Coordinates of C-alpha atoms in Angstrom, one line a residue:
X7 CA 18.8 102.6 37.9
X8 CA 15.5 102.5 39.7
X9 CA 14.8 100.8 42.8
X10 CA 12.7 98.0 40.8
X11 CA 15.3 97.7 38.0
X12 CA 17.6 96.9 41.1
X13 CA 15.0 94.1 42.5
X14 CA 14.6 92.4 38.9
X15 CA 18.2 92.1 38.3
X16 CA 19.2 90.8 42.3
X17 CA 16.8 88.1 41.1
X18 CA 18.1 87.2 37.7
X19 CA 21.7 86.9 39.1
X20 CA 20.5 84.4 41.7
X21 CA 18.6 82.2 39.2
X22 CA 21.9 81.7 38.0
X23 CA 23.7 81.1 40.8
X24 CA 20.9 78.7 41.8
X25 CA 21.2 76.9 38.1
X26 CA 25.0 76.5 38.5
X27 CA 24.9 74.9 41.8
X28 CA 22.4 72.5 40.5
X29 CA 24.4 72.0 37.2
X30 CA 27.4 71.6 39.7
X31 CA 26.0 69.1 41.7
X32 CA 24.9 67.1 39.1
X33 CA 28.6 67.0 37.8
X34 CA 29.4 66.1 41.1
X35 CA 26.8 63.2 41.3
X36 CA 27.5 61.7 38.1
X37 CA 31.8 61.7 38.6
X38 CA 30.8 60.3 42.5
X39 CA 29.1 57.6 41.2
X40 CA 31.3 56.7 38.5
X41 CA 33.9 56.5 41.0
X42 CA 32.1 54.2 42.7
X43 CA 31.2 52.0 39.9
X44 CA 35.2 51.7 39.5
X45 CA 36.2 51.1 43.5
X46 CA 38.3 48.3 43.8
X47 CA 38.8 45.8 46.4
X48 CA 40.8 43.4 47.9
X49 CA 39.9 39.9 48.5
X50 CA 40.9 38.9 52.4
X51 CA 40.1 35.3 52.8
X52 CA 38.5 32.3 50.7
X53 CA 36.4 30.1 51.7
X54 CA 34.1 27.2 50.5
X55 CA 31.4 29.3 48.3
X56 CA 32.5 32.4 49.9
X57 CA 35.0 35.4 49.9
X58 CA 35.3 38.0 52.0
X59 CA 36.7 41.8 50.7
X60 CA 37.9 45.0 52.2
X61 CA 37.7 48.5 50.2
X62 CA 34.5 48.2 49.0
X63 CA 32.9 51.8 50.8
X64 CA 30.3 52.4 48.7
X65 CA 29.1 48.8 47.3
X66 CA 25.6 47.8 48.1
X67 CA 23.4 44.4 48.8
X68 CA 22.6 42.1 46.5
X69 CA 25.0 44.0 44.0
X70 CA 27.1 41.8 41.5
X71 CA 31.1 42.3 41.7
X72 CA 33.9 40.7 39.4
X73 CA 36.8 39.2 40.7
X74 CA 40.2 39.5 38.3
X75 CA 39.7 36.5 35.5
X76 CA 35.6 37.0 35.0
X77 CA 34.5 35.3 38.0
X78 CA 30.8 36.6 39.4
X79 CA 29.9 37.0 43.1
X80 CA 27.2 38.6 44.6
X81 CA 26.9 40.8 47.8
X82 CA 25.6 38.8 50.8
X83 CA 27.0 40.7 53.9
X84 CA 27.4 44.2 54.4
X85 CA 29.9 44.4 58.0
X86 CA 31.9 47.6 59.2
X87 CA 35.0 46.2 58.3
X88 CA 34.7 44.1 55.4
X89 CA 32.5 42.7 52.6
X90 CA 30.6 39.1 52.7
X91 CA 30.1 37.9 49.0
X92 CA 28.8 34.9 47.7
X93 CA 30.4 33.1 44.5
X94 CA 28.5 32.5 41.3
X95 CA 31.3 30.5 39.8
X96 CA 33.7 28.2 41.3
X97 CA 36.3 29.4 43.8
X98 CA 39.1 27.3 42.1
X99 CA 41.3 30.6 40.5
X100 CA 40.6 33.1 43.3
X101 CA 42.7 33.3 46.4
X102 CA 44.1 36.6 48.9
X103 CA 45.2 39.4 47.2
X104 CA 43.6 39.4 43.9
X105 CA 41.0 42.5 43.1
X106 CA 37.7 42.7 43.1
X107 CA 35.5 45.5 41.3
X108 CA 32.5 46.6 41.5
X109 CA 29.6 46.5 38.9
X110 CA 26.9 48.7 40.1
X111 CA 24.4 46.3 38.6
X112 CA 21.8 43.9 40.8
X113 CA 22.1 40.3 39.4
X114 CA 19.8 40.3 36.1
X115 CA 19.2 37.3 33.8
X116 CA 18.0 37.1 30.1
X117 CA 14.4 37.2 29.2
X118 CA 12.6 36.3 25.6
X119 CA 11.3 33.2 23.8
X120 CA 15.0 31.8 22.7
X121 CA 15.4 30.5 25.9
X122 CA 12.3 28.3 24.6
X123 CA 14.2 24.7 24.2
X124 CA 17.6 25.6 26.0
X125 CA 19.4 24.2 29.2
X126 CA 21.3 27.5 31.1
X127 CA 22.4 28.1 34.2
X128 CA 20.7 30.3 36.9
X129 CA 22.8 33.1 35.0
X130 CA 21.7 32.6 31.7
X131 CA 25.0 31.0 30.8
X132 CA 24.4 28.1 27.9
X133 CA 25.0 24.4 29.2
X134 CA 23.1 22.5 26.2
X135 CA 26.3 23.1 23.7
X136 CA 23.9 25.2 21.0
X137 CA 25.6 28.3 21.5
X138 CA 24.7 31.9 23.0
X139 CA 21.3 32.7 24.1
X140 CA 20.9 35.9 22.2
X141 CA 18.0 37.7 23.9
X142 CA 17.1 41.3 23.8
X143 CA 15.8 41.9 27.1
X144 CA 17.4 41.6 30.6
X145 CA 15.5 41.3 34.0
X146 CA 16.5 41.1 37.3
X147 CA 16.2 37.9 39.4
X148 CA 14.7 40.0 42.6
X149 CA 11.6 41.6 41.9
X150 CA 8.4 42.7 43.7
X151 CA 5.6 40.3 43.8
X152 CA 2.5 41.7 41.9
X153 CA -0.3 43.5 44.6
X154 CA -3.0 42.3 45.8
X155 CA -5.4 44.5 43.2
X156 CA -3.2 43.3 40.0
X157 CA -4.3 39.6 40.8
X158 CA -7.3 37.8 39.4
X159 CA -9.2 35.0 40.6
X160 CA -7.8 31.6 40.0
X161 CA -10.7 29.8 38.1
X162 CA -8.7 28.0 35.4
X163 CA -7.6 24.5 35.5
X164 CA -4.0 23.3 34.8
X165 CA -4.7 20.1 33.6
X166 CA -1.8 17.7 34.7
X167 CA -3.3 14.5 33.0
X168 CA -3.4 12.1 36.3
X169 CA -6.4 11.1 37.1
X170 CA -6.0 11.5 40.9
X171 CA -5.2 15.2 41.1
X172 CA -7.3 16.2 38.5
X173 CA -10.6 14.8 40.1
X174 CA -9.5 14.8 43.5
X175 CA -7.0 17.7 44.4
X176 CA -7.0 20.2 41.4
X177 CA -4.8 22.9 40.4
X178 CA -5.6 26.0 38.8
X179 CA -3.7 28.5 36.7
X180 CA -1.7 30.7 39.3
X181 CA -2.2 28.3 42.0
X182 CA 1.2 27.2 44.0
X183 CA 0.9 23.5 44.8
X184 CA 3.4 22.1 47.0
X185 CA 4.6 18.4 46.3
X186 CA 6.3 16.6 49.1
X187 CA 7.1 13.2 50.3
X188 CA 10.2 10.7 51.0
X189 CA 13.1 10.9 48.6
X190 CA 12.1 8.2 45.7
X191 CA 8.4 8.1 45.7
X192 CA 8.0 10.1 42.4
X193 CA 8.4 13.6 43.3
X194 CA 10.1 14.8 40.0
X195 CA 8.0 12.1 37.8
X196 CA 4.7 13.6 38.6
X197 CA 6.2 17.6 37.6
X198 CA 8.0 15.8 34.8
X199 CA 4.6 14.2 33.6
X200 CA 2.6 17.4 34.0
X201 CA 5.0 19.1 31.9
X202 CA 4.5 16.5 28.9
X203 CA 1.0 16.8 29.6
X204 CA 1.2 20.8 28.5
X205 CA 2.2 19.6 25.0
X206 CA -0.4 21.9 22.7
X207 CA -2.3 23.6 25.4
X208 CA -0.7 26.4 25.4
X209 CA 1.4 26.7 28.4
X210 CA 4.9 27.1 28.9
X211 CA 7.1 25.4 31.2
X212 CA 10.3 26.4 33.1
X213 CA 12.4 23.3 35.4
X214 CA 14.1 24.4 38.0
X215 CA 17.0 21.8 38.9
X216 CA 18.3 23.0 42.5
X217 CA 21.4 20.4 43.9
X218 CA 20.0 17.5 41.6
X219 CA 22.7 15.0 40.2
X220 CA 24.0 16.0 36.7
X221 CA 23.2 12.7 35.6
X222 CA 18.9 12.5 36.9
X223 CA 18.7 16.5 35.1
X224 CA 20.1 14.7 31.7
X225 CA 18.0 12.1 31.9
X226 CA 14.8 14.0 32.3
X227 CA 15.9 16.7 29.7
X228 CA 16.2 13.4 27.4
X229 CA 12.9 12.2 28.8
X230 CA 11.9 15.8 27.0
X231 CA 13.0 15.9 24.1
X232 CA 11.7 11.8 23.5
X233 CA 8.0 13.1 24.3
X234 CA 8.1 16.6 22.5
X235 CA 8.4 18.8 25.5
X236 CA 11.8 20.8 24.8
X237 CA 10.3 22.6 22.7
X238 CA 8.0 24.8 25.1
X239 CA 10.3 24.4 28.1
X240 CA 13.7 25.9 29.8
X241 CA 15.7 23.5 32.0
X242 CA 18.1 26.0 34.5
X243 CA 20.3 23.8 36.2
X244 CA 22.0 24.3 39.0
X245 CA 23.6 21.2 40.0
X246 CA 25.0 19.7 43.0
X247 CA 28.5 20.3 42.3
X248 CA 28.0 23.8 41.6
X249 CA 28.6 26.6 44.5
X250 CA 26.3 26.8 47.1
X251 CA 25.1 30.4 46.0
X252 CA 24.2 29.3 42.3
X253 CA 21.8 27.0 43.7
X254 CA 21.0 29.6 45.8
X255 CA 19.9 32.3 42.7
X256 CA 18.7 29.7 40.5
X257 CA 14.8 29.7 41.9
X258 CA 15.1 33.5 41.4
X259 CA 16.3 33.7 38.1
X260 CA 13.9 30.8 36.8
X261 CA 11.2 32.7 38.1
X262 CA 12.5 35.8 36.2
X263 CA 12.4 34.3 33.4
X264 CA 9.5 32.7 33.5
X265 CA 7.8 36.6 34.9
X266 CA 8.4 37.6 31.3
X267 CA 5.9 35.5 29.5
X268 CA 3.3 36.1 32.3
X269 CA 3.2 40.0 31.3
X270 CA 3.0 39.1 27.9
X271 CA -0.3 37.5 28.8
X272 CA 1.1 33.8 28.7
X273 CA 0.6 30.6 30.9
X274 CA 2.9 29.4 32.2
X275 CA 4.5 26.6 34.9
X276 CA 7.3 26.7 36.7
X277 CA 8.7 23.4 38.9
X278 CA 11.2 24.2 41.7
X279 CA 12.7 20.4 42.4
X280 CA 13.8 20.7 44.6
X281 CA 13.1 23.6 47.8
X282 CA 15.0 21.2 50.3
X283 CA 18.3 22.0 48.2
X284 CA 17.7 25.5 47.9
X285 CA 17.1 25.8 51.3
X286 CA 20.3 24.2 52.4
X287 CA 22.1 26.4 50.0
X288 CA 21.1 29.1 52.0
X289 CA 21.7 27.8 55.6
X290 CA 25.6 27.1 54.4
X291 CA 25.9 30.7 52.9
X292 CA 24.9 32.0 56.3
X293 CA 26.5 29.4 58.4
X294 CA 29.7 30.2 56.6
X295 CA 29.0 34.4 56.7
X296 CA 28.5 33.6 60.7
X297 CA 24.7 34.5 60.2
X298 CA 22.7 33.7 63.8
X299 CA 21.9 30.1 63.2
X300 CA 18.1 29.1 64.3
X301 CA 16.5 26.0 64.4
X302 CA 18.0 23.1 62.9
X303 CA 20.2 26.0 61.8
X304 CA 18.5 27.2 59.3
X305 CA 18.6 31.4 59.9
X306 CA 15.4 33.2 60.9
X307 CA 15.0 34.4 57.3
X308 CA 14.5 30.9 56.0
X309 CA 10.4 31.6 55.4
X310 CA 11.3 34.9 53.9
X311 CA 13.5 33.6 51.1
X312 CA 10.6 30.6 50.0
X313 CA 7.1 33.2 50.5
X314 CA 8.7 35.7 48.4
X315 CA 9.9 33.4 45.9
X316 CA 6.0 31.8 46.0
X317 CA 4.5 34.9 46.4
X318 CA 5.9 36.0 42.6
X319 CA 3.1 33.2 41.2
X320 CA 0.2 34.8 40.5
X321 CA -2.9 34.7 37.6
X322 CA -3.2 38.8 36.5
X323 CA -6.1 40.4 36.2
X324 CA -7.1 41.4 32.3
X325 CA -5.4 45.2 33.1
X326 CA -2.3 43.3 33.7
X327 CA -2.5 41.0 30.5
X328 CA -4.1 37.9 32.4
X329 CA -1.0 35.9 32.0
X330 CA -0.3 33.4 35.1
X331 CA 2.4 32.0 36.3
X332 CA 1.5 28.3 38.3
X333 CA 4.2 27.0 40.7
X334 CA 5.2 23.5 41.9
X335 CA 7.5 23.2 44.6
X336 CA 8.7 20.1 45.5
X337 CA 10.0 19.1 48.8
X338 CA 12.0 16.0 50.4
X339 CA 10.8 14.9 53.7
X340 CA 12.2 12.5 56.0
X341 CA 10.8 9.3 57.4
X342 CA 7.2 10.7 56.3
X343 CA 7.9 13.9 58.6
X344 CA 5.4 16.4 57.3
X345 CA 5.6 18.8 60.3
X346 CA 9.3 19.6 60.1
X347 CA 10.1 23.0 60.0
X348 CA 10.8 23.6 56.3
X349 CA 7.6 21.3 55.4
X350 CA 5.6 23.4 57.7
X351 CA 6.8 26.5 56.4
X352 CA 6.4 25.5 53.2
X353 CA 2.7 23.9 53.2
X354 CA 1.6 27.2 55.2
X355 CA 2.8 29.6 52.0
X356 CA 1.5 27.3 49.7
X357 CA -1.9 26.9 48.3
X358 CA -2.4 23.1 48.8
X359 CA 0.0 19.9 48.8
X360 CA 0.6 17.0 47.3
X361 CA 1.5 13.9 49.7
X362 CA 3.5 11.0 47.9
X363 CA 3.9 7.9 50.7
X364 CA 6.4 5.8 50.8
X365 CA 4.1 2.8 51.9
X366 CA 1.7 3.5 49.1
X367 CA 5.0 3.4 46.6
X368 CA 6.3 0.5 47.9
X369 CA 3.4 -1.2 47.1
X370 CA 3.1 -0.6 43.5
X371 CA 0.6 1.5 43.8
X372 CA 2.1 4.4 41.5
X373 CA 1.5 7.6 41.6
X374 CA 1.9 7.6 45.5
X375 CA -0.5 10.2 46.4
X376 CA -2.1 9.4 49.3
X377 CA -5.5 11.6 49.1
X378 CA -6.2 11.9 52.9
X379 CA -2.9 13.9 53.3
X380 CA -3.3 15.8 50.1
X381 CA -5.6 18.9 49.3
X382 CA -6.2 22.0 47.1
X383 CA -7.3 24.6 49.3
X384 CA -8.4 26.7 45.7
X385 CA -10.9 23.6 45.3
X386 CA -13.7 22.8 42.6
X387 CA -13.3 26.0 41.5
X388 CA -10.3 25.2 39.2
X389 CA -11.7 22.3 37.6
X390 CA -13.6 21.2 34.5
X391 CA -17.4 21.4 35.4
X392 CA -17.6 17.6 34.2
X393 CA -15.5 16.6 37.1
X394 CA -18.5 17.2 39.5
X395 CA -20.4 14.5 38.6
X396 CA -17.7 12.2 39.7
X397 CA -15.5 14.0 42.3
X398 CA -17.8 14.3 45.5
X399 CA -18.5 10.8 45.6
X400 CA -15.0 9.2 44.5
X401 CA -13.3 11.1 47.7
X402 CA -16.0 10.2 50.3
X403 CA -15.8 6.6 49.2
X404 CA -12.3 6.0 49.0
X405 CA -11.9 7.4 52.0
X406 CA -14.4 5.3 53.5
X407 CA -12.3 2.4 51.7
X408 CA -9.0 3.2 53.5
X409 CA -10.4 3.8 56.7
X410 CA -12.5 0.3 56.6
X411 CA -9.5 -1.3 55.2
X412 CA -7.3 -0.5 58.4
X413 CA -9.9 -1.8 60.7
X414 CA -11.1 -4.7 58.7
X415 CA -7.3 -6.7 59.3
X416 CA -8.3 -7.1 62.6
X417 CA -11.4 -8.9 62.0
X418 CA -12.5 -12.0 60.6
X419 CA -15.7 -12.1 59.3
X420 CA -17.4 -9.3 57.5
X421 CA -20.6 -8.2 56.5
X422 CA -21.9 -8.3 52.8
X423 CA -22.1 -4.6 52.9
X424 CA -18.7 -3.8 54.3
X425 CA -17.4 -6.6 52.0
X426 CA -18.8 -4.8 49.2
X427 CA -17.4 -1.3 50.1
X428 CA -13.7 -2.9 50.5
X429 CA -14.5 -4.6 46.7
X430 CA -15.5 -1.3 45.2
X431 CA -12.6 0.7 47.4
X432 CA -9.8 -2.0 45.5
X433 CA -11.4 -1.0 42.3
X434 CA -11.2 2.5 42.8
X435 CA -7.1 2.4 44.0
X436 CA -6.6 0.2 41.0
X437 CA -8.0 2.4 38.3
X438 CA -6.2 5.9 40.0
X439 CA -3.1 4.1 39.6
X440 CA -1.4 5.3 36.5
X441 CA 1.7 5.0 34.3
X442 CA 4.0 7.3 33.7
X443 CA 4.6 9.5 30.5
X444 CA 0.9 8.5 30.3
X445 CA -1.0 11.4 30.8
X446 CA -4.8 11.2 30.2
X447 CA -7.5 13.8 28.5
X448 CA -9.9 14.9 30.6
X449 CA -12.6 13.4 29.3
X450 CA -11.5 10.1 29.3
X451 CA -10.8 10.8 33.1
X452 CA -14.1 11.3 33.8
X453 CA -15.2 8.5 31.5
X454 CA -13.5 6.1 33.5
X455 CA -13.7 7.4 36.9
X456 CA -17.9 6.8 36.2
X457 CA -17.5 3.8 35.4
X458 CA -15.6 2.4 38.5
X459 CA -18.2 5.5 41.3
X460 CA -21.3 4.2 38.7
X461 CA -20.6 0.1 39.6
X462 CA -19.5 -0.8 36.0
X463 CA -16.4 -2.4 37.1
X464 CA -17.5 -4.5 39.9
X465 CA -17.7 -7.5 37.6
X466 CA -14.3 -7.3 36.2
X467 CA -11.5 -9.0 38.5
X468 CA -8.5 -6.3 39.7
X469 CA -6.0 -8.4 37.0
X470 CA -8.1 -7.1 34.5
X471 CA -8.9 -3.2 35.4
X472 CA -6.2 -2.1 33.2
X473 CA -7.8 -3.4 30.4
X474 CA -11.2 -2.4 30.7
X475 CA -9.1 1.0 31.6
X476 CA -7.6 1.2 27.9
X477 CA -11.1 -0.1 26.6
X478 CA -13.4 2.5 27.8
X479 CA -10.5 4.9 26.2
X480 CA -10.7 3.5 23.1
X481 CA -14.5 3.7 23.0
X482 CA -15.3 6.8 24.2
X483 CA -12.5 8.6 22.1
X484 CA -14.1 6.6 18.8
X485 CA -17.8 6.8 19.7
X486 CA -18.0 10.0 21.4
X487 CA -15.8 12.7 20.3
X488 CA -18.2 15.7 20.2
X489 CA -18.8 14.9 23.5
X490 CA -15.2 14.6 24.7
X491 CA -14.8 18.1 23.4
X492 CA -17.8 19.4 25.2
X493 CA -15.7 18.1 28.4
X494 CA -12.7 19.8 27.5
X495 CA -14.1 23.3 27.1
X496 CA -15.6 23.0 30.5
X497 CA -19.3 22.7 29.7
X498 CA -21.7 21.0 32.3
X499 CA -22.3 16.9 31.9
X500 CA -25.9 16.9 31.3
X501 CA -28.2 13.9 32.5
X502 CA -28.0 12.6 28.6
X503 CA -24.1 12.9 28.4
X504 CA -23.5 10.6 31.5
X505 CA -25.8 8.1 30.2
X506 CA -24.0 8.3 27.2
X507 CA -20.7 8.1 28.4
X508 CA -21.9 5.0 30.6
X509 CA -23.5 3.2 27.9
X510 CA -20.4 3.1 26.0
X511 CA -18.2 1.8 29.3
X512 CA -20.5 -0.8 29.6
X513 CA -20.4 -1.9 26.1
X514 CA -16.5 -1.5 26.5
X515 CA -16.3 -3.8 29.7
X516 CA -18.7 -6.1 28.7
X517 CA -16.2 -7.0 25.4
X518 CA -13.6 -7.3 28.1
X519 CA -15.5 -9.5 29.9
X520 CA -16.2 -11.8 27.1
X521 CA -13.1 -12.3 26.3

């Protein structure tokens, strides 16, 4: 055998060397790991929402593990000596001793359009009485928000049917609008009507219930189903009584779900009600995995678990699909305290708020959304092009009204011009106030809004604004209804049209009158 012969054959023999090796340590990957898919621990100690584990080597964070009798928990805490984990289900069956096995999986929900007009639980888990959700498709409740290059402009209006945030503080499709005030000033009637307001536009809605009563989540799932709503929506409920770490998931795996239709190039809303509860959640889990406290102790993570919850909402560019997902988060303040520190983190990850006030509910003047407080900070750019000819001027002069309001207690006399500004300023706080399950099309919106910035209703007495209210409707949505459409696609309001549309006000107001 020649000297090249010897070369070529030296070669061969170590390509197979090399190729059982790798063959070898891919045996010995595979049998690793499914030994530690099968480790089994040993629960050490109970506690309220809690366990803690030992003999868990290999298990990672965030990883789901099953206690003996089906119960979920997740991974929280990853110490030297022993394993923090957060229960999914209640803590009633478990105690020391029992085992505990891993599952090598991250927490995942179901995804697809059969959760369209169900009531689950943050894991998917049925809690409406129709049975399994049978879905094909499985997502996990942690996921990457899209980048910055995947994301479109947000240019498209969510219309939410209330005259006051549609002209004054608009939302767009992707936007995240925060809504915050005192507990019982409307909060979760204000989601609940922009939800019902979504009926045939399109959009699909997801509720988020976080700590609520069992008993206020039935009553708005009835509220529904009464007005037609059910059917594009899913309610995932984690209520009060549940553990502390469902209601800690359950903004996570709503948003999962809801990621779905956004890649498929849907619209779609998601309401988090409430971020108070979640947050909470999440300062008892660390408080009782001896987590650092912080201020009001809350841990130093407490921004982090809220932005990138937010940051998951999003409109996608056309590459992407273009589907959008628009969030509000509601928050509970106390005694009108916006600059507490979850309000303040909240408001600085959001794109705008929503301020309901206490005072402004307690005098009937419903919804309680006091303007100076509130903004959009995406702007006119996510509304209806007909909403300029009316929003400019409504802002400035009611909040000329409020502030000439405050002052004018402490005077006596007043001049004709200030007493005509106070006059128009009534009229203007009268006709934003709005019942609910009432929502209103845009073009009557900006039908009536005219009519009150235009003078039209300076005749008619403040008993009586609710009338000339339903009688404009009446007559613009009779006479005008090629118009109306013209609003609702977003074209421009000519000179003509706003003639038009004031003519028929004034015909409207002046039957009122009469009678």
């Amino acid at each position: 055998m020649n000297y090249q012969s010897e070369i070529a054959l030296e070669k061969s023999l170590q390509t197979v060397l090399e190729d059982t090796f790798a063959t070898y340590a891919e045996v010995v990957d595979l049998h690793s790991s499914q030994l530690r898919s099968q480790e089994i621990g040993i629960v050490q100690s109970i506690g309220k929402g809690i366990a803690r584990v030992v003999g868990l080597p290999h298990v990672q964070a965030e990883e789901i593990v099953r206690f003996t009798g089906g119960s979920l928990g997740m991974v929280f805490n990853l110490d030297p000596e022993e394993v923090g984990v957060i229960l999914l289900d209640s803590s009633d069956t478990l105690q020391s001793g029992m085992e505990v096995r891993r599952t090598g999986k991250v927490l995942d929900v179901p995804v697809g359009e059969n959760l369209l007009g169900r009531v689950v639980d943050p894991l998917g888990r049925p809690l409406d009485g129709k049975g399994l959700v049978r879905t094909s498709q499985r997502r996990p409740a942690e996921r990457e928000a899209p980048a910055i290059m995947d994301r479109a402009p947000v240019n498209v209006p969510l219309q939410t049917g209330i005259k006051a945030i549609d002209a004054l503080i608009p939302i767009g499709r992707g936007q995240r609008e925060l809504i915050l005030g005192d507990r019982q000033t409307g909060k979760s009637g204000l989601a609940l009507d922009t939800i019902i307001n979504q009926k045939d536009k399109n959009i699909l809605c997801i509720y988020c219930a976080i700590g609520q009563r069992s008993a206020a989540v039935a009553k708005l799932i009835a509220d529904l189903h009464e007005h037609g709503a059910m059917a594009y929506t899913t309610v995932v409920m984690a209520a009060g009584e549940e553990p502390p770490g469902l209601r800690f998931v359950a903004p996570y795996t709503a948003t999962a779900m809801a990621e779905y239709f956004m890649e498929q190039g849907r619209d779609v809303l998601i309401v988090y009600d409430d971020l108070t509860n979640h947050a909470r959640a999440y300062r008892e889990l660390s408080l009782l995995m001896r987590r650092p406290p912080g201020r009001e102790a809350f841990p130093g993570d407490i921004f982090y678990i809220h932005s990138r919850l937010l940051e998951r909402s999003t409109h996608l560019n056309a590459e992407h699909g273009g589907g959008s997902l628009t969030a509000l988060p509601i928050l509970q303040t106390e005694a009108q305290n916006i600059a507490a520190y979850i309000p303040t983190n909240l408001i600085s990850i959001t794109d705008g708020q929503i301020y309901l006030s206490p005072v402004l509910f307690q005098k009937g003047v419903l919804p309680a959304i006091e303007i100076g407080k509130s903004v959009s900070r995406v702007g006119g750019k996510t509304q209806l092009s007909a909403y300029r000819a009316v929003a400019g001027d409504l802002r400035l002069s009611y909040s000329q009204f409020e502030e000439l309001e405050s002052f004018s207690r402490f005077g006596t006399r007043l001049e004709e011009s200030t007493r005509l500004t106070l006059e128009r300023g009534r009229k203007v706080r009268e006709i934003l106030k709005q019942k609910q399950y009432a929502p209103m099309a845009a073009a009557i919106q900006i039908a009536v809004l005219l009519s009150v910035t235009a003078g039209l209703l300076d005749r008619v007495p403040i008993a009586k604004i609710a009338i000339a209210e339903q009688a404009i409707a009446a007559a613009i949505t009779a006479q005008l209804a090629d118009l109306c459409l013209l609003i609702e696609k977003g074209d421009l309001l000519a000179e003509e049209d706003r003639e038009a549309l004031l003519k028929v006000a004034e015909m409207a107001i002046a039957k009122v009158l009469e009678e």
